[in-house]
Amino acid sequence: MTPHFTLAELTATSHRQFDNTPNEAETANLQRLAEFLEQVKETLDGKPIMVNSAFRSKQVNDSVGSRDSSQHRIGAACDFRVPGMTPDAVVRAVIAAGLPFDQIIREFDAWTHISVTNTPDGTPRRQALIIDKAGTRPFA
């Protein structure tokens, strides 16, 4: 898809009993997501981005307990870690760079969720949140 992100990486799942093959529209979203992740990587001085989860078919999404409205379902979101950086530092760097993210979330202080708009012509919400045991709140 891009120099640092493959379709296989963005569709990998530990729930191998389920088909996790994206359709044409989902693949197009994954292409936009991969291109955006390249911008994130550049913002983070080329540090590795370790993808935990990107595209999730309905069965995979259901098996991890996520909502049907998750942007992962359409290939527009990615959960990742950056070795040597806290999720807090990743979120702050992406916000400071002014990247056109739709959503960025520090999740459980263990990984970062980032998304592009659901459609190519969408306007990024630039919504920054924290999700943890205390609930969901704005990133501050």
Short mmCIF file of N, CA, C and O in Angstrom, two decimals, residues 55-136:
data_model
loop_
_atom_site.label_atom_id
_atom_site.label_comp_id
_atom_site.label_asym_id
_atom_site.label_seq_id
_atom_site.Cartn_x
_atom_site.Cartn_y
_atom_site.Cartn_z
N PHE A 55 -8.19 -2.62 9.99
CA PHE A 55 -9.48 -3.10 9.50
C PHE A 55 -9.98 -4.28 10.33
O PHE A 55 -9.21 -5.17 10.69
N ARG A 56 -11.30 -4.26 10.60
CA ARG A 56 -11.95 -5.38 11.27
C ARG A 56 -13.26 -5.71 10.56
O ARG A 56 -14.14 -4.86 10.47
N SER A 57 -13.37 -6.93 10.07
CA SER A 57 -14.65 -7.38 9.52
C SER A 57 -15.68 -7.38 10.65
O SER A 57 -15.33 -7.27 11.83
N LYS A 58 -16.95 -7.50 10.32
CA LYS A 58 -17.99 -7.51 11.35
C LYS A 58 -17.73 -8.61 12.38
O LYS A 58 -17.82 -8.36 13.58
N GLN A 59 -17.37 -9.80 11.92
CA GLN A 59 -17.13 -10.91 12.86
C GLN A 59 -15.95 -10.62 13.77
O GLN A 59 -16.01 -10.87 14.98
N VAL A 60 -14.86 -10.09 13.23
CA VAL A 60 -13.70 -9.76 14.05
C VAL A 60 -14.06 -8.64 15.02
O VAL A 60 -13.75 -8.70 16.21
N ASN A 61 -14.74 -7.63 14.53
CA ASN A 61 -15.14 -6.50 15.36
C ASN A 61 -16.04 -6.95 16.51
O ASN A 61 -15.84 -6.56 17.66
N ASP A 62 -17.01 -7.81 16.20
CA ASP A 62 -17.90 -8.34 17.25
C ASP A 62 -17.11 -9.15 18.27
O ASP A 62 -17.36 -9.06 19.48
N SER A 63 -16.13 -9.92 17.79
CA SER A 63 -15.37 -10.79 18.70
C SER A 63 -14.50 -10.01 19.67
O SER A 63 -14.16 -10.52 20.74
N VAL A 64 -14.13 -8.76 19.32
CA VAL A 64 -13.34 -7.95 20.24
C VAL A 64 -14.22 -7.01 21.06
O VAL A 64 -13.71 -6.21 21.84
N GLY A 65 -15.54 -7.10 20.87
CA GLY A 65 -16.47 -6.33 21.67
C GLY A 65 -16.60 -4.87 21.27
O GLY A 65 -17.01 -4.04 22.08
N SER A 66 -16.27 -4.56 20.02
CA SER A 66 -16.35 -3.18 19.56
C SER A 66 -17.71 -2.91 18.92
O SER A 66 -18.41 -3.82 18.51
N ARG A 67 -18.05 -1.64 18.81
CA ARG A 67 -19.33 -1.21 18.23
C ARG A 67 -19.30 -1.31 16.71
O ARG A 67 -18.27 -1.11 16.09
N ASP A 68 -20.47 -1.53 16.12
CA ASP A 68 -20.58 -1.56 14.66
C ASP A 68 -20.20 -0.22 14.04
O ASP A 68 -19.80 -0.16 12.88
N SER A 69 -20.34 0.86 14.79
CA SER A 69 -20.01 2.19 14.28
C SER A 69 -18.52 2.50 14.31
O SER A 69 -18.08 3.55 13.84
N SER A 70 -17.71 1.56 14.80
CA SER A 70 -16.26 1.76 14.86
C SER A 70 -15.69 2.03 13.47
O SER A 70 -16.05 1.35 12.50
N GLN A 71 -14.80 3.00 13.38
CA GLN A 71 -14.16 3.29 12.09
C GLN A 71 -13.25 2.14 11.64
O GLN A 71 -12.90 2.07 10.46
N HIS A 72 -12.90 1.24 12.55
CA HIS A 72 -12.14 0.04 12.16
C HIS A 72 -12.94 -0.79 11.16
O HIS A 72 -12.37 -1.42 10.28
N ARG A 73 -14.28 -0.78 11.29
CA ARG A 73 -15.14 -1.60 10.44
C ARG A 73 -15.04 -1.21 8.96
O ARG A 73 -15.28 -2.02 8.09
N ILE A 74 -14.70 0.05 8.69
CA ILE A 74 -14.65 0.51 7.30
C ILE A 74 -13.23 0.77 6.83
O ILE A 74 -13.02 1.34 5.75
N GLY A 75 -12.24 0.39 7.65
CA GLY A 75 -10.85 0.55 7.25
C GLY A 75 -10.32 1.97 7.41
O GLY A 75 -9.34 2.32 6.77
N ALA A 76 -10.96 2.76 8.27
CA ALA A 76 -10.54 4.15 8.45
C ALA A 76 -9.81 4.40 9.76
O ALA A 76 -9.48 5.55 10.07
N ALA A 77 -9.54 3.36 10.55
CA ALA A 77 -8.92 3.55 11.86
C ALA A 77 -7.82 2.53 12.12
O ALA A 77 -7.84 1.42 11.57
N CYS A 78 -6.89 2.93 12.98
CA CYS A 78 -5.76 2.07 13.33
C CYS A 78 -5.41 2.27 14.81
O CYS A 78 -5.36 3.40 15.28
N ASP A 79 -5.19 1.18 15.50
CA ASP A 79 -4.64 1.21 16.85
C ASP A 79 -3.18 0.80 16.72
O ASP A 79 -2.87 -0.19 16.05
N PHE A 80 -2.28 1.57 17.37
CA PHE A 80 -0.86 1.28 17.22
C PHE A 80 -0.06 1.69 18.45
O PHE A 80 -0.53 2.45 19.30
N ARG A 81 1.15 1.17 18.50
CA ARG A 81 2.14 1.54 19.53
C ARG A 81 3.38 2.04 18.82
O ARG A 81 3.66 1.66 17.69
N VAL A 82 4.13 2.89 19.52
CA VAL A 82 5.39 3.39 19.00
C VAL A 82 6.45 3.09 20.06
O VAL A 82 6.42 3.69 21.13
N PRO A 83 7.34 2.13 19.81
CA PRO A 83 8.37 1.81 20.80
C PRO A 83 9.16 3.06 21.20
O PRO A 83 9.55 3.87 20.34
N GLY A 84 9.33 3.22 22.50
CA GLY A 84 10.09 4.36 23.01
C GLY A 84 9.26 5.62 23.20
O GLY A 84 9.79 6.64 23.62
N MET A 85 7.97 5.57 22.88
CA MET A 85 7.09 6.72 23.09
C MET A 85 5.83 6.28 23.83
O MET A 85 5.27 5.22 23.52
N THR A 86 5.38 7.10 24.76
CA THR A 86 4.11 6.82 25.42
C THR A 86 2.97 7.22 24.48
O THR A 86 3.16 8.09 23.61
N PRO A 87 1.80 6.62 24.63
CA PRO A 87 0.66 7.06 23.82
C PRO A 87 0.37 8.56 24.00
O PRO A 87 0.01 9.24 23.05
N ASP A 88 0.57 9.07 25.21
CA ASP A 88 0.37 10.48 25.47
C ASP A 88 1.30 11.33 24.58
O ASP A 88 0.87 12.31 23.97
N ALA A 89 2.57 10.94 24.50
CA ALA A 89 3.53 11.67 23.69
C ALA A 89 3.18 11.59 22.20
O ALA A 89 3.34 12.57 21.47
N VAL A 90 2.68 10.45 21.76
CA VAL A 90 2.26 10.29 20.36
C VAL A 90 1.11 11.24 20.05
O VAL A 90 1.14 11.98 19.06
N VAL A 91 0.10 11.24 20.92
CA VAL A 91 -1.06 12.11 20.70
C VAL A 91 -0.62 13.57 20.66
O VAL A 91 -1.00 14.32 19.75
N ARG A 92 0.21 13.98 21.60
CA ARG A 92 0.67 15.38 21.64
C ARG A 92 1.44 15.75 20.37
O ARG A 92 1.27 16.84 19.82
N ALA A 93 2.29 14.85 19.88
CA ALA A 93 3.08 15.12 18.68
C ALA A 93 2.19 15.26 17.45
O ALA A 93 2.39 16.16 16.62
N VAL A 94 1.21 14.40 17.31
CA VAL A 94 0.31 14.44 16.16
C VAL A 94 -0.54 15.72 16.19
O VAL A 94 -0.70 16.38 15.16
N ILE A 95 -1.04 16.07 17.36
CA ILE A 95 -1.82 17.30 17.48
C ILE A 95 -0.94 18.51 17.15
O ILE A 95 -1.34 19.38 16.37
N ALA A 96 0.26 18.55 17.72
CA ALA A 96 1.17 19.69 17.50
C ALA A 96 1.55 19.83 16.03
O ALA A 96 1.76 20.95 15.54
N ALA A 97 1.62 18.73 15.31
CA ALA A 97 2.00 18.77 13.89
C ALA A 97 0.86 19.27 13.00
O ALA A 97 1.08 19.57 11.83
N GLY A 98 -0.34 19.32 13.56
CA GLY A 98 -1.47 19.79 12.78
C GLY A 98 -1.96 18.81 11.74
O GLY A 98 -2.59 19.21 10.76
N LEU A 99 -1.66 17.53 11.93
CA LEU A 99 -2.10 16.52 10.96
C LEU A 99 -3.63 16.46 10.92
O LEU A 99 -4.29 16.64 11.94
N PRO A 100 -4.20 16.16 9.76
CA PRO A 100 -5.66 16.17 9.59
C PRO A 100 -6.33 14.86 10.03
O PRO A 100 -7.05 14.22 9.27
N PHE A 101 -6.13 14.48 11.29
CA PHE A 101 -6.77 13.27 11.80
C PHE A 101 -8.26 13.52 12.02
O PHE A 101 -8.68 14.65 12.27
N ASP A 102 -9.04 12.47 11.91
CA ASP A 102 -10.46 12.58 12.25
C ASP A 102 -10.61 12.43 13.76
O ASP A 102 -11.25 13.24 14.41
N GLN A 103 -9.97 11.40 14.29
CA GLN A 103 -10.02 11.12 15.72
C GLN A 103 -8.66 10.60 16.16
O GLN A 103 -8.02 9.84 15.43
N ILE A 104 -8.23 11.02 17.34
CA ILE A 104 -7.04 10.43 17.95
C ILE A 104 -7.40 10.18 19.41
O ILE A 104 -8.00 11.03 20.06
N ILE A 105 -7.08 8.98 19.87
CA ILE A 105 -7.48 8.59 21.23
C ILE A 105 -6.31 7.91 21.94
O ILE A 105 -5.73 6.96 21.40
N ARG A 106 -6.01 8.39 23.13
CA ARG A 106 -5.07 7.68 24.01
C ARG A 106 -5.91 6.64 24.74
O ARG A 106 -6.72 6.97 25.58
N GLU A 107 -5.71 5.37 24.38
CA GLU A 107 -6.53 4.31 24.95
C GLU A 107 -5.78 3.54 26.03
O GLU A 107 -4.74 2.93 25.76
N PHE A 108 -6.33 3.62 27.24
CA PHE A 108 -5.81 2.89 28.40
C PHE A 108 -4.32 3.11 28.63
O PHE A 108 -3.65 2.29 29.22
N ASP A 109 -3.81 4.22 28.12
CA ASP A 109 -2.40 4.57 28.22
C ASP A 109 -1.51 3.42 27.73
O ASP A 109 -0.38 3.25 28.19
N ALA A 110 -2.06 2.63 26.79
CA ALA A 110 -1.34 1.48 26.28
C ALA A 110 -1.11 1.56 24.77
O ALA A 110 -0.15 1.00 24.26
N TRP A 111 -2.01 2.23 24.05
CA TRP A 111 -1.87 2.38 22.60
C TRP A 111 -2.58 3.65 22.16
O TRP A 111 -3.30 4.28 22.93
N THR A 112 -2.38 4.01 20.90
CA THR A 112 -3.02 5.17 20.30
C THR A 112 -3.95 4.70 19.20
O THR A 112 -3.58 3.86 18.38
N HIS A 113 -5.13 5.25 19.19
CA HIS A 113 -6.10 5.03 18.11
C HIS A 113 -6.07 6.28 17.26
O HIS A 113 -6.10 7.40 17.78
N ILE A 114 -6.02 6.11 15.94
CA ILE A 114 -6.08 7.26 15.04
C ILE A 114 -6.94 6.89 13.85
O ILE A 114 -6.98 5.72 13.44
N SER A 115 -7.65 7.89 13.31
CA SER A 115 -8.50 7.61 12.16
C SER A 115 -8.46 8.76 11.16
O SER A 115 -8.13 9.89 11.50
N VAL A 116 -8.81 8.40 9.94
CA VAL A 116 -9.06 9.37 8.88
C VAL A 116 -10.58 9.48 8.74
O VAL A 116 -11.32 8.69 9.32
N THR A 117 -11.04 10.45 7.96
CA THR A 117 -12.47 10.59 7.76
C THR A 117 -13.05 9.34 7.09
O THR A 117 -12.34 8.61 6.41
N ASN A 118 -14.34 9.13 7.28
CA ASN A 118 -14.99 7.93 6.73
C ASN A 118 -15.04 7.93 5.21
O ASN A 118 -15.14 6.88 4.59
N THR A 119 -14.99 9.12 4.61
CA THR A 119 -15.01 9.24 3.16
C THR A 119 -13.88 10.17 2.72
O THR A 119 -13.46 11.05 3.48
N PRO A 120 -13.39 10.02 1.49
CA PRO A 120 -12.28 10.84 1.04
C PRO A 120 -12.56 12.34 1.07
O PRO A 120 -11.66 13.15 1.27
N ASP A 121 -13.82 12.73 0.90
CA ASP A 121 -14.16 14.15 0.87
C ASP A 121 -14.65 14.67 2.22
O ASP A 121 -15.09 15.81 2.33
N GLY A 122 -14.52 13.85 3.27
CA GLY A 122 -14.96 14.28 4.60
C GLY A 122 -14.03 15.33 5.21
O GLY A 122 -12.86 15.44 4.84
N THR A 123 -14.58 16.10 6.14
CA THR A 123 -13.80 17.09 6.87
C THR A 123 -13.35 16.48 8.19
O THR A 123 -14.19 16.04 8.98
N PRO A 124 -12.05 16.43 8.46
CA PRO A 124 -11.56 15.83 9.72
C PRO A 124 -12.12 16.57 10.94
O PRO A 124 -12.09 17.81 11.00
N ARG A 125 -12.63 15.81 11.90
CA ARG A 125 -13.17 16.40 13.12
C ARG A 125 -12.07 16.87 14.06
O ARG A 125 -12.32 17.69 14.93
N ARG A 126 -10.87 16.29 13.93
CA ARG A 126 -9.76 16.59 14.84
C ARG A 126 -10.19 16.42 16.30
O ARG A 126 -9.87 17.23 17.16
N GLN A 127 -10.89 15.33 16.55
CA GLN A 127 -11.37 15.02 17.89
C GLN A 127 -10.29 14.26 18.65
O GLN A 127 -9.83 13.21 18.19
N ALA A 128 -9.87 14.79 19.80
CA ALA A 128 -8.83 14.16 20.62
C ALA A 128 -9.45 13.74 21.95
O ALA A 128 -10.03 14.57 22.66
N LEU A 129 -9.31 12.44 22.27
CA LEU A 129 -9.94 11.88 23.46
C LEU A 129 -8.98 11.03 24.26
O LEU A 129 -7.94 10.60 23.76
N ILE A 130 -9.40 10.74 25.48
CA ILE A 130 -8.76 9.73 26.33
C ILE A 130 -9.84 8.72 26.68
O ILE A 130 -10.96 9.11 27.05
N ILE A 131 -9.53 7.45 26.54
CA ILE A 131 -10.42 6.38 26.99
C ILE A 131 -9.62 5.52 27.95
O ILE A 131 -8.52 5.06 27.61
N ASP A 132 -10.16 5.33 29.15
CA ASP A 132 -9.54 4.45 30.14
C ASP A 132 -10.60 3.98 31.12
O ASP A 132 -11.80 4.15 30.86
N LYS A 133 -10.17 3.40 32.23
CA LYS A 133 -11.14 2.86 33.21
C LYS A 133 -12.07 3.92 33.76
O LYS A 133 -13.16 3.62 34.21
N ALA A 134 -11.63 5.19 33.72
CA ALA A 134 -12.47 6.29 34.23
C ALA A 134 -13.52 6.72 33.20
O ALA A 134 -14.37 7.55 33.51
N GLY A 135 -13.43 6.20 31.97
CA GLY A 135 -14.40 6.56 30.95
C GLY A 135 -13.77 7.27 29.76
O GLY A 135 -12.58 7.15 29.52
N THR A 136 -14.58 8.04 29.06
CA THR A 136 -14.15 8.79 27.88
C THR A 136 -14.23 10.28 28.19
O THR A 136 -15.22 10.74 28.74
#
